[in-house]
Amino acid sequence: MIERHLMKLRARDDISAEEERVIRGLVSHMVTVPADRTFVRAGEELKESTLLLDGWMARAKDLPTGERQIAEIHVAGDFMDLHGFTLKRLDHDVVSISQSTLAIVPHERVKDLTERYPHLVRMYWFMTNIDAAIQRESTVSLGRRDALSRMAQLFCELLVRLETVGLASDNRYAFPLTQAEVAECLGLTPVHVNRTLQELRRMNLIEVRDWHVDILDLERLTDVAQFDPAYLYLEKRER
Amino acid sequence: MIERHLMKLRARDDISAEEERVIRGLVSHMVTVPADRTFVRAGEELKESTLLLDGWMARAKDLPTGERQIAEIHVAGDFMDLHGFTLKRLDHDVVSISQSTLAIVPHERVKDLTERYPHLVRMYWFMTNIDAAIQRESTVSLGRRDALSRMAQLFCELLVRLETVGLASDNRYAFPLTQAEVAECLGLTPVHVNRTLQELRRMNLIEVRDWHVDILDLERLTDVAQFDPAYLYLEKRER
DNA sequence: CGCGGTGTTGAGACCTGTCAAGACGTGTGG
DNA sequence: CCACACGTCTTGACAGGTCTCAACACCGCG
């Protein structure tokens, strides 16, 4: 199931057969997490990182008020807390949204990478930089776009990211988030998410039903979102 | 003037004399930028990265509406577009706020680092991850905190970051941003920044005058901001 | 001395939040 | 098979934080 991760990498640069072997060798074991669990807690000492093979998870920060902000959604193929390798502990939780399958990668093996596989290190450094770019785009959304636009942007981004790993087709993909969780992503209240979703539907841009998203008019949705996928760096080139 | 950069690194891990020599050798030349210029434009092909030696700069994203969101403020010691080494182009502009002095680092020298200096690569990877953490905290602010809290958070963060590089003392630091620029950081309008600043002043928490910030009551300001510097990773340990 | 950038203030509008109630759907236990 | 509980979604009325627009004050600088 690590294929999704390889797809994600190979969308940005060539990965040789030997490198693929090295990547597969990073994984020490696999783990399954039920939905709605905190898998890594902020502040915990880390000795390993986690690759999401299947399911949906997220980076979330709790506030003293009990509210939560989701900083980034993770889908299959994402190396969710690779940044924990250098940080040694995280400033956010890693939580499961749906039931998920994870591959565990001991930090010592990543360290070995830094000593023996420069190209793979650049690739993985690059991957954490893409995460930062995604976060940056989200900052822009929260700072300067209204609810409609933010939500459109979220659905556009997920479409592209899921297509990259083969989890979206015909502008349609599985979407396990509740409206309350969408609210935590977009800095809104669940009530307002509900109303905004209805508006997107009334505009015939999107349909969310049965835990699936159907994008009915991608062009207009992209417009509403002011979405430009450049920040996802989907160009194959030497890194 | 690269000392500020070394201070920033050494606040997180030991840097040997030899490593210091290597770091100094990264710089090919220096450059001065006037205030209010776009130094790197989003999308441009990059062949070098930029270390901020003196002055204030920022990562900014323009919107079709002509608005701008500042994703991160940079102060002396920051390797502003180190992530450009793996990304090859940026998804945001790098702009000067005040007149600034920069050290230019060719990407080939960074690439050389990835092949010969594993520890320094981990350090620089780490540094880009801290930037991501700063951005993440800002996402939380924009998503879940009101104007007063966001602004308090900004001033707390800058105090800690500036202390790390020796640019703040007695809870006071130079602060060259206009209220309009603060608005671009916090996702507010200049008018509202003005009013919020007045409220912070009325609460005797902070004073902004003559392009300096004076924090009058750090403890209460920290409270208002819900500020916890953990996300700045100011612990010295092996990386 | 006038000009442009910056900061300040007021009144009203608007987007989003709050609170509360009810509908819907699914899984569980009797 | 029904009753119930719980999570999720939906709706309405109202409140409130922030924005918009506009005018004016201040100040350094040419």
Coordinates of C-alpha atoms (C1' of nucleotides) in Angstrom, one line a residue:
Chain A
M1 CA 0.0 0.0 0.0
I2 CA 3.0 2.2 0.0
E3 CA 2.4 2.6 -3.7
R4 CA 0.4 5.8 -3.0
H5 CA 3.4 7.3 -1.3
L6 CA 5.6 6.4 -4.3
M7 CA 3.0 7.9 -6.6
K8 CA 3.1 11.1 -4.7
L9 CA 6.9 11.3 -4.8
R10 CA 7.1 10.3 -8.5
A11 CA 4.7 13.0 -9.4
R12 CA 7.6 15.4 -8.5
D13 CA 10.8 13.6 -9.5
D14 CA 12.1 10.2 -10.6
I15 CA 12.6 7.6 -8.0
S16 CA 14.9 4.8 -9.1
A17 CA 14.3 1.2 -8.4
E18 CA 17.1 1.2 -5.8
E19 CA 15.6 4.2 -4.1
E20 CA 12.3 2.6 -4.1
R21 CA 13.9 -0.4 -2.3
V22 CA 15.4 2.0 0.2
I23 CA 12.1 3.7 0.8
R24 CA 10.3 0.4 1.4
G25 CA 13.1 -0.5 3.8
L26 CA 12.3 2.5 5.9
V27 CA 9.1 0.9 7.3
S28 CA 9.5 -1.1 10.4
H29 CA 5.9 -2.2 10.8
M30 CA 2.3 -1.3 10.2
V31 CA -0.5 -0.2 12.5
T32 CA -4.2 0.4 12.3
V33 CA -6.0 3.3 14.1
P34 CA -9.7 3.6 14.6
A35 CA -11.5 6.8 13.7
D36 CA -11.3 9.8 16.0
R37 CA -8.2 8.9 18.0
T38 CA -5.2 11.1 18.9
F39 CA -2.3 9.1 17.4
V40 CA 0.5 11.5 18.3
R41 CA 0.1 14.0 21.1
A42 CA 1.8 17.4 20.9
G43 CA 4.9 17.6 23.0
E44 CA 5.6 13.8 23.1
E45 CA 9.1 12.7 22.5
L46 CA 9.3 11.1 19.1
K47 CA 11.4 8.2 17.9
E48 CA 9.6 7.4 14.7
S49 CA 7.5 9.0 12.0
T50 CA 4.3 7.9 10.3
L51 CA 3.3 7.3 6.8
L52 CA -0.4 7.3 6.1
L53 CA -1.1 4.3 3.8
D54 CA -4.9 4.4 3.9
G55 CA -7.6 6.5 5.6
W56 CA -7.8 10.1 6.6
M57 CA -6.0 11.9 9.4
A58 CA -5.1 15.5 10.3
R59 CA -2.8 17.8 12.2
A60 CA -4.8 19.5 14.8
K61 CA -4.0 22.1 17.5
D62 CA -6.2 22.3 20.6
L63 CA -6.9 25.6 22.2
P64 CA -7.4 26.3 25.9
T65 CA -11.1 27.0 25.2
G66 CA -11.5 23.4 24.0
E67 CA -11.8 24.5 20.4
R68 CA -9.6 22.8 17.8
Q69 CA -8.0 24.0 14.6
I70 CA -7.1 21.5 11.9
A71 CA -3.9 22.7 10.3
E72 CA -3.7 20.2 7.6
I73 CA -5.6 17.2 6.3
H74 CA -3.7 14.1 5.4
V75 CA -4.6 11.5 2.8
A76 CA -3.1 8.3 1.7
G77 CA 0.6 8.7 0.7
D78 CA 1.3 11.5 3.1
F79 CA 4.3 11.3 5.4
M80 CA 2.4 12.9 8.2
D81 CA 4.9 13.7 10.8
L82 CA 8.2 13.5 8.9
H83 CA 9.0 16.9 10.3
G84 CA 9.0 15.2 13.7
F85 CA 12.4 13.7 12.7
T86 CA 14.1 17.0 13.1
L87 CA 11.7 18.6 15.5
K88 CA 11.9 15.6 18.0
R89 CA 8.4 16.5 19.3
L90 CA 5.4 18.1 17.6
D91 CA 3.6 21.3 18.3
H92 CA 0.3 19.7 17.2
D93 CA -1.6 16.5 17.6
V94 CA -1.9 13.9 14.8
V95 CA -5.4 12.6 14.9
S96 CA -7.4 10.1 12.9
I97 CA -10.5 11.1 11.0
S98 CA -11.5 7.8 9.6
Q99 CA -10.0 4.4 10.4
S100 CA -6.5 4.4 9.0
T101 CA -3.6 2.2 8.2
L102 CA -0.1 3.6 9.0
A103 CA 3.5 2.6 8.3
I104 CA 5.9 3.3 11.1
V105 CA 9.4 4.6 10.2
P106 CA 12.0 4.7 12.9
H107 CA 13.9 8.0 13.0
E108 CA 17.3 6.2 13.0
R109 CA 16.4 5.0 9.5
V110 CA 15.7 8.5 8.4
K111 CA 18.9 9.6 9.9
D112 CA 20.7 6.9 7.9
L113 CA 19.1 8.5 4.9
T114 CA 20.7 11.8 5.7
E115 CA 24.0 10.1 5.8
R116 CA 23.8 7.9 2.7
Y117 CA 21.1 9.0 0.3
P118 CA 21.3 12.7 -0.5
H119 CA 18.7 12.7 -3.2
L120 CA 16.1 11.0 -1.0
V121 CA 16.9 13.5 1.7
R122 CA 16.3 16.3 -0.7
M123 CA 13.0 14.6 -1.7
Y124 CA 11.8 14.3 1.8
W125 CA 12.9 17.8 2.7
F126 CA 11.0 18.8 -0.3
M127 CA 7.9 16.9 0.9
T128 CA 7.9 18.8 4.2
N129 CA 8.2 22.0 2.3
I130 CA 5.2 21.1 0.3
D131 CA 3.3 20.6 3.5
A132 CA 4.4 24.0 4.5
A133 CA 3.2 25.5 1.2
I134 CA -0.2 23.8 1.8
Q135 CA -0.3 25.4 5.2
R136 CA 0.6 28.7 3.8
E137 CA -2.2 28.6 1.3
S138 CA -4.5 27.8 4.1
T139 CA -3.2 30.8 6.1
V140 CA -4.1 33.0 3.1
S141 CA -7.6 31.5 3.0
L142 CA -8.2 32.1 6.6
G143 CA -6.8 35.6 6.5
R144 CA -8.4 36.9 3.4
R145 CA -11.1 34.8 1.9
D146 CA -14.7 34.4 3.0
A147 CA -16.4 31.2 3.9
L148 CA -17.6 30.3 0.4
S149 CA -14.2 30.8 -1.1
R150 CA -12.4 28.9 1.7
M151 CA -14.6 26.0 1.3
A152 CA -14.3 25.9 -2.5
Q153 CA -10.5 26.1 -2.0
L154 CA -10.5 23.1 0.3
F155 CA -12.5 20.9 -2.2
C156 CA -10.3 22.0 -5.1
E157 CA -7.1 21.2 -3.2
L158 CA -8.3 17.8 -2.1
L159 CA -9.3 16.9 -5.6
V160 CA -5.8 17.6 -6.9
R161 CA -4.1 15.8 -4.0
L162 CA -6.3 12.8 -4.3
E163 CA -6.0 12.5 -8.0
T164 CA -2.2 12.5 -7.5
V165 CA -2.5 9.3 -5.5
G166 CA -5.3 7.7 -7.5
L167 CA -8.1 8.3 -5.1
A168 CA -10.3 10.6 -7.2
S169 CA -11.8 10.2 -10.6
D170 CA -14.5 12.0 -12.5
N171 CA -14.2 14.9 -10.1
R172 CA -15.5 12.7 -7.3
Y173 CA -13.9 11.4 -4.2
A174 CA -14.7 9.8 -0.8
F175 CA -14.8 12.4 1.9
P176 CA -15.2 11.2 5.5
L177 CA -15.2 14.6 7.3
T178 CA -18.2 15.7 9.3
Q179 CA -19.3 19.3 8.9
A180 CA -17.9 20.0 12.3
E181 CA -14.5 18.8 11.1
V182 CA -14.7 20.9 8.0
A183 CA -15.5 23.8 10.4
E184 CA -12.3 23.0 12.3
C185 CA -10.3 23.2 9.0
L186 CA -11.8 26.4 7.8
G187 CA -12.0 28.4 11.0
L188 CA -15.8 28.5 10.9
T189 CA -18.6 27.2 13.0
P190 CA -20.5 24.0 12.1
V191 CA -23.6 26.0 11.5
H192 CA -22.0 28.2 9.1
V193 CA -20.3 25.3 7.3
N194 CA -23.8 23.9 6.8
R195 CA -25.1 27.0 5.3
T196 CA -22.1 27.6 3.1
L197 CA -22.3 24.0 1.8
Q198 CA -25.9 24.6 0.9
E199 CA -24.9 27.7 -1.0
L200 CA -22.2 25.8 -3.0
R201 CA -24.9 23.3 -3.8
R202 CA -27.4 25.9 -4.8
M203 CA -24.8 27.3 -7.1
N204 CA -24.5 23.9 -8.7
L205 CA -20.8 23.7 -8.0
I206 CA -20.6 20.8 -5.7
E207 CA -22.6 18.1 -4.0
V208 CA -21.7 16.4 -0.7
R209 CA -23.7 13.3 0.0
D210 CA -23.1 9.8 1.3
W211 CA -19.6 10.8 2.5
H212 CA -18.6 11.6 -1.1
V213 CA -17.8 14.9 -2.8
D214 CA -19.0 15.5 -6.3
I215 CA -17.6 18.5 -8.0
L216 CA -20.3 19.4 -10.6
D217 CA -18.5 22.4 -12.2
L218 CA -14.8 22.4 -11.5
E219 CA -14.1 25.5 -13.6
R220 CA -16.5 27.7 -11.7
L221 CA -15.5 26.1 -8.4
T222 CA -11.9 27.0 -9.2
D223 CA -12.9 30.5 -9.8
V224 CA -14.8 30.9 -6.6
A225 CA -11.8 29.4 -4.7
Q226 CA -9.3 31.5 -6.6
F227 CA -7.5 28.1 -6.7
D228 CA -4.2 27.8 -8.4
P229 CA -2.5 24.4 -7.8
A230 CA 1.0 25.9 -8.3
Y231 CA 1.6 25.6 -4.5
L232 CA 1.3 21.8 -4.7
Y233 CA 4.4 21.7 -6.9
L234 CA 3.2 19.0 -9.2
E235 CA 6.1 19.2 -11.6
K236 CA 8.4 16.4 -12.3
R237 CA 12.0 17.7 -12.2
E238 CA 15.3 17.1 -10.6
R239 CA 15.2 17.9 -6.9
Chain B
M1 CA 26.7 39.9 10.5
I2 CA 26.0 36.3 10.0
E3 CA 26.4 36.0 13.7
R4 CA 22.6 36.4 14.2
H5 CA 22.1 33.4 12.0
L6 CA 24.6 31.4 14.0
M7 CA 22.9 32.5 17.2
K8 CA 19.6 31.2 15.9
L9 CA 21.1 27.8 15.0
R10 CA 23.0 27.5 18.3
A11 CA 19.9 28.1 20.3
R12 CA 18.8 24.7 19.0
D13 CA 21.9 22.6 18.7
D14 CA 25.7 22.8 18.9
I15 CA 27.5 24.0 15.8
S16 CA 31.1 23.1 15.7
A17 CA 33.9 25.5 14.6
E18 CA 34.3 23.5 11.4
E19 CA 30.5 23.7 10.7
E20 CA 30.6 27.4 11.3
R21 CA 33.3 27.7 8.7
V22 CA 31.2 25.7 6.3
I23 CA 28.2 27.9 6.9
R24 CA 30.2 31.0 6.3
G25 CA 31.4 29.5 3.1
L26 CA 27.9 29.1 1.8
V27 CA 27.6 32.8 1.2
S28 CA 28.6 34.0 -2.3
H29 CA 27.9 37.7 -1.8
M30 CA 25.9 40.3 0.0
V31 CA 23.1 42.5 -1.2
T32 CA 21.2 45.5 0.1
V33 CA 17.4 46.0 -0.6
P34 CA 15.5 49.2 0.0
A35 CA 12.2 49.1 1.9
D36 CA 9.0 47.9 0.2
R37 CA 10.5 46.0 -2.7
T38 CA 9.6 42.6 -4.0
F39 CA 12.9 40.7 -3.8
V40 CA 11.8 37.3 -5.0
R41 CA 8.6 36.9 -7.0
A42 CA 6.4 33.9 -6.8
G43 CA 7.0 31.4 -9.6
E44 CA 10.5 32.7 -10.5
E45 CA 13.1 30.0 -11.2
L46 CA 15.5 30.0 -8.3
K47 CA 19.2 29.3 -8.3
E48 CA 20.0 30.7 -4.8
S49 CA 18.6 31.2 -1.4
T50 CA 18.7 34.3 0.9
L51 CA 19.8 34.8 4.4
L52 CA 18.5 37.9 6.1
L53 CA 21.4 39.5 7.9
D54 CA 19.7 42.8 8.9
G55 CA 16.4 44.4 8.5
W56 CA 12.8 43.1 8.2
M57 CA 11.3 41.2 5.4
A58 CA 8.3 38.9 4.8
R59 CA 6.7 36.1 2.8
A60 CA 3.6 37.5 1.2
K61 CA 0.9 36.2 -1.1
D62 CA -1.0 38.4 -3.4
L63 CA -4.6 37.8 -4.2
P64 CA -6.5 38.6 -7.4
T65 CA -8.4 41.3 -5.5
G66 CA -5.1 43.2 -4.9
E67 CA -5.1 42.3 -1.2
R68 CA -2.1 40.7 0.3
Q69 CA -1.6 38.2 3.1
I70 CA 1.7 38.1 4.9
A71 CA 2.4 34.5 5.7
E72 CA 5.5 35.0 7.8
I73 CA 7.6 37.9 9.0
H74 CA 11.4 37.5 8.8
V75 CA 14.0 39.1 11.1
A76 CA 17.8 39.0 11.1
G77 CA 19.1 35.5 11.1
D78 CA 16.3 33.9 9.1
F79 CA 17.1 31.8 6.1
M80 CA 14.1 33.3 4.3
D81 CA 13.7 31.1 1.2
L82 CA 15.8 28.1 2.1
H83 CA 12.8 26.0 1.2
G84 CA 13.3 27.4 -2.4
F85 CA 16.3 25.0 -2.6
T86 CA 14.0 22.0 -2.9
L87 CA 11.0 23.8 -4.3
K88 CA 13.0 25.4 -7.2
R89 CA 10.4 28.2 -7.2
L90 CA 8.3 29.8 -4.5
D91 CA 4.5 30.0 -4.1
H92 CA 4.8 33.4 -2.5
D93 CA 6.8 36.6 -2.8
V94 CA 9.6 37.6 -0.6
V95 CA 9.3 41.3 0.1
S96 CA 11.3 43.9 2.1
I97 CA 9.6 45.7 4.9
S98 CA 12.5 47.9 5.9
Q99 CA 15.8 48.4 4.2
S100 CA 17.6 45.1 4.6
T101 CA 21.0 43.4 4.1
L102 CA 21.0 39.9 2.6
A103 CA 23.5 37.1 2.1
I104 CA 23.1 35.2 -1.1
V105 CA 23.7 31.4 -1.0
P106 CA 23.9 29.5 -4.3
H107 CA 21.8 26.4 -4.4
E108 CA 24.7 24.3 -5.5
R109 CA 26.4 25.0 -2.2
V110 CA 23.4 23.8 -0.4
K111 CA 23.3 20.7 -2.6
D112 CA 26.9 20.1 -1.6
L113 CA 25.8 20.3 2.0
T114 CA 23.3 17.4 1.4
E115 CA 26.1 15.3 0.0
R116 CA 28.8 16.0 2.6
Y117 CA 27.4 17.5 5.8
P118 CA 24.5 15.4 7.1
H119 CA 24.3 17.2 10.4
L120 CA 24.0 20.6 8.8
V121 CA 21.4 19.3 6.4
R122 CA 19.4 18.1 9.4
M123 CA 19.8 21.5 11.0
Y124 CA 18.6 23.4 7.9
W125 CA 15.8 20.9 7.3
F126 CA 14.9 21.6 10.9
M127 CA 15.0 25.3 10.3
T128 CA 12.4 25.1 7.5
N129 CA 10.3 22.9 9.8
I130 CA 10.4 25.7 12.4
D131 CA 9.1 28.1 9.8
A132 CA 6.3 25.7 9.1
A133 CA 5.5 25.5 12.8
I134 CA 5.4 29.3 13.0
Q135 CA 3.0 29.3 10.0
R136 CA 0.9 26.6 11.7
E137 CA 0.5 28.7 14.8
S138 CA -0.5 31.6 12.6
T139 CA -3.1 29.4 11.0
V140 CA -4.6 28.6 14.4
S141 CA -4.6 32.3 15.2
L142 CA -6.4 33.3 12.0
G143 CA -8.9 30.4 12.4
R144 CA -9.8 30.6 16.0
R145 CA -8.6 33.7 17.8
D146 CA -10.1 37.2 17.8
A147 CA -8.2 40.3 16.8
L148 CA -7.0 41.2 20.2
S149 CA -5.6 37.7 20.8
R150 CA -4.0 37.5 17.4
M151 CA -2.2 40.7 17.8
A152 CA -1.0 39.8 21.3
Q153 CA 0.3 36.5 19.8
L154 CA 2.2 38.4 17.1
F155 CA 4.0 40.6 19.6
C156 CA 4.8 37.7 21.9
E157 CA 6.3 35.7 19.1
L158 CA 8.4 38.5 17.8
L159 CA 9.7 39.2 21.3
V160 CA 11.0 35.6 21.7
R161 CA 12.4 35.4 18.1
L162 CA 14.2 38.7 18.5
E163 CA 15.6 37.9 21.9
T164 CA 17.1 34.7 20.3
V165 CA 19.1 36.8 17.9
G166 CA 19.9 39.6 20.4
L167 CA 17.5 42.2 19.0
A168 CA 15.2 42.6 22.0
S169 CA 15.9 43.6 25.6
D170 CA 13.8 44.7 28.5
N171 CA 10.7 43.5 26.6
R172 CA 11.4 46.1 24.0
Y173 CA 12.3 45.9 20.3
A174 CA 12.3 47.9 17.1
F175 CA 9.3 47.3 15.0
P176 CA 9.2 48.8 11.4
L177 CA 5.7 47.6 10.3
T178 CA 3.0 50.0 9.5
Q179 CA -0.5 49.3 10.8
A180 CA -1.5 48.3 7.3
E181 CA 1.3 45.7 7.3
V182 CA 0.2 44.4 10.6
A183 CA -3.3 44.0 9.1
E184 CA -1.8 42.0 6.3
C185 CA -0.2 39.6 8.9
L186 CA -3.3 39.2 11.0
G187 CA -6.0 39.0 8.4
L188 CA -7.6 42.2 9.5
T189 CA -8.2 45.7 8.1
P190 CA -5.9 48.6 9.0
V191 CA -8.8 50.3 10.7
H192 CA -9.4 47.4 13.0
V193 CA -5.7 47.0 13.7
N194 CA -5.7 50.6 14.8
R195 CA -8.6 50.0 17.2
T196 CA -7.2 46.8 18.6
L197 CA -3.8 48.4 19.2
Q198 CA -5.6 51.0 21.2
E199 CA -7.3 48.4 23.2
L200 CA -4.0 46.7 24.0
R201 CA -2.7 50.0 25.1
R202 CA -5.7 50.8 27.2
M203 CA -5.2 47.5 28.9
N204 CA -1.6 48.6 29.7
L205 CA -0.2 45.6 27.9
I206 CA 1.8 47.2 25.2
E207 CA 2.9 50.4 23.7
V208 CA 3.8 51.0 20.1
R209 CA 5.5 54.3 19.4
D210 CA 8.3 55.7 17.4
W211 CA 8.6 52.4 15.5
H212 CA 9.3 50.5 18.7
V213 CA 7.2 48.0 20.7
D214 CA 7.3 48.1 24.4
I215 CA 5.7 45.2 26.2
L216 CA 4.5 46.6 29.5
D217 CA 3.0 43.5 31.0
L218 CA 4.4 40.3 29.4
E219 CA 2.6 38.0 31.7
R220 CA -0.9 39.3 30.9
L221 CA 0.0 39.7 27.2
T222 CA 1.0 36.1 27.1
D223 CA -2.4 35.2 28.7
V224 CA -4.4 37.3 26.2
A225 CA -2.4 35.7 23.4
Q226 CA -2.6 32.2 24.8
F227 CA 1.1 32.2 23.8
D228 CA 3.2 29.1 24.4
P229 CA 6.7 29.4 22.8
A230 CA 7.0 25.6 22.5
Y231 CA 6.3 25.8 18.7
L232 CA 9.6 27.8 18.3
Y233 CA 11.6 24.8 19.5
L234 CA 14.1 26.7 21.5
E235 CA 15.7 23.7 23.1
K236 CA 19.3 22.8 22.5
R237 CA 19.6 19.2 21.6
E238 CA 21.1 16.9 19.1
R239 CA 19.2 17.2 15.8
Chain C
dC1 C1' 4.3 75.1 2.0
dG2 C1' 2.0 71.4 0.0
dC3 C1' 2.0 66.5 -0.5
dG4 C1' 1.8 61.6 0.4
dG5 C1' 2.0 58.2 3.7
dT6 C1' 0.4 57.0 8.1
dG7 C1' -2.6 57.0 11.9
dT8 C1' -7.4 58.1 14.0
dT9 C1' -12.4 58.4 14.4
dG10 C1' -17.4 57.7 13.5
dA11 C1' -21.6 55.5 11.6
dG12 C1' -23.6 51.9 9.5
dA13 C1' -23.5 47.4 7.0
dC14 C1' -22.5 42.7 6.7
dC15 C1' -20.6 38.3 7.5
dT16 C1' -20.3 34.9 10.8
dG17 C1' -21.2 33.4 15.5
dT18 C1' -24.4 32.0 19.3
dC19 C1' -28.2 29.6 21.1
dA20 C1' -31.8 26.6 20.8
dA21 C1' -34.8 23.4 18.8
dG22 C1' -35.9 19.9 15.8
dA23 C1' -35.2 16.4 11.9
dC24 C1' -32.9 12.6 10.2
dG25 C1' -30.4 8.1 10.2
dT26 C1' -28.1 4.4 12.0
dG27 C1' -26.8 1.1 15.4
dT28 C1' -28.1 -1.2 19.7
dG29 C1' -30.7 -3.6 23.0
dG30 C1' -35.0 -5.3 24.6
Chain D
dC1 C1' -39.2 -5.6 15.0
dC2 C1' -39.6 -1.7 17.7
dA3 C1' -37.9 1.8 20.8
dC4 C1' -34.4 4.5 21.9
dA5 C1' -30.0 7.0 21.9
dC6 C1' -26.7 9.3 19.8
dG7 C1' -24.3 11.7 16.4
dT8 C1' -25.0 14.5 12.5
dC9 C1' -27.4 17.8 9.9
dT10 C1' -30.7 21.7 9.4
dT11 C1' -33.2 25.8 10.5
dG12 C1' -34.5 30.3 12.7
dA13 C1' -33.8 34.5 15.4
dC14 C1' -30.7 37.3 17.2
dA15 C1' -26.0 39.1 18.6
dG16 C1' -21.6 40.7 17.8
dG17 C1' -17.0 41.3 15.8
dT18 C1' -15.0 43.1 11.9
dC19 C1' -15.4 45.7 7.6
dT20 C1' -16.5 49.6 4.7
dC21 C1' -16.6 54.2 3.6
dA22 C1' -15.4 58.7 4.6
dA23 C1' -13.3 62.4 6.7
dC24 C1' -9.7 64.4 9.2
dA25 C1' -5.2 64.8 11.9
dC26 C1' -0.4 64.3 11.9
dC27 C1' 4.2 64.4 10.2
dG28 C1' 8.4 64.1 7.6
dC29 C1' 10.1 65.5 3.4
dG30 C1' 10.9 67.6 -1.0

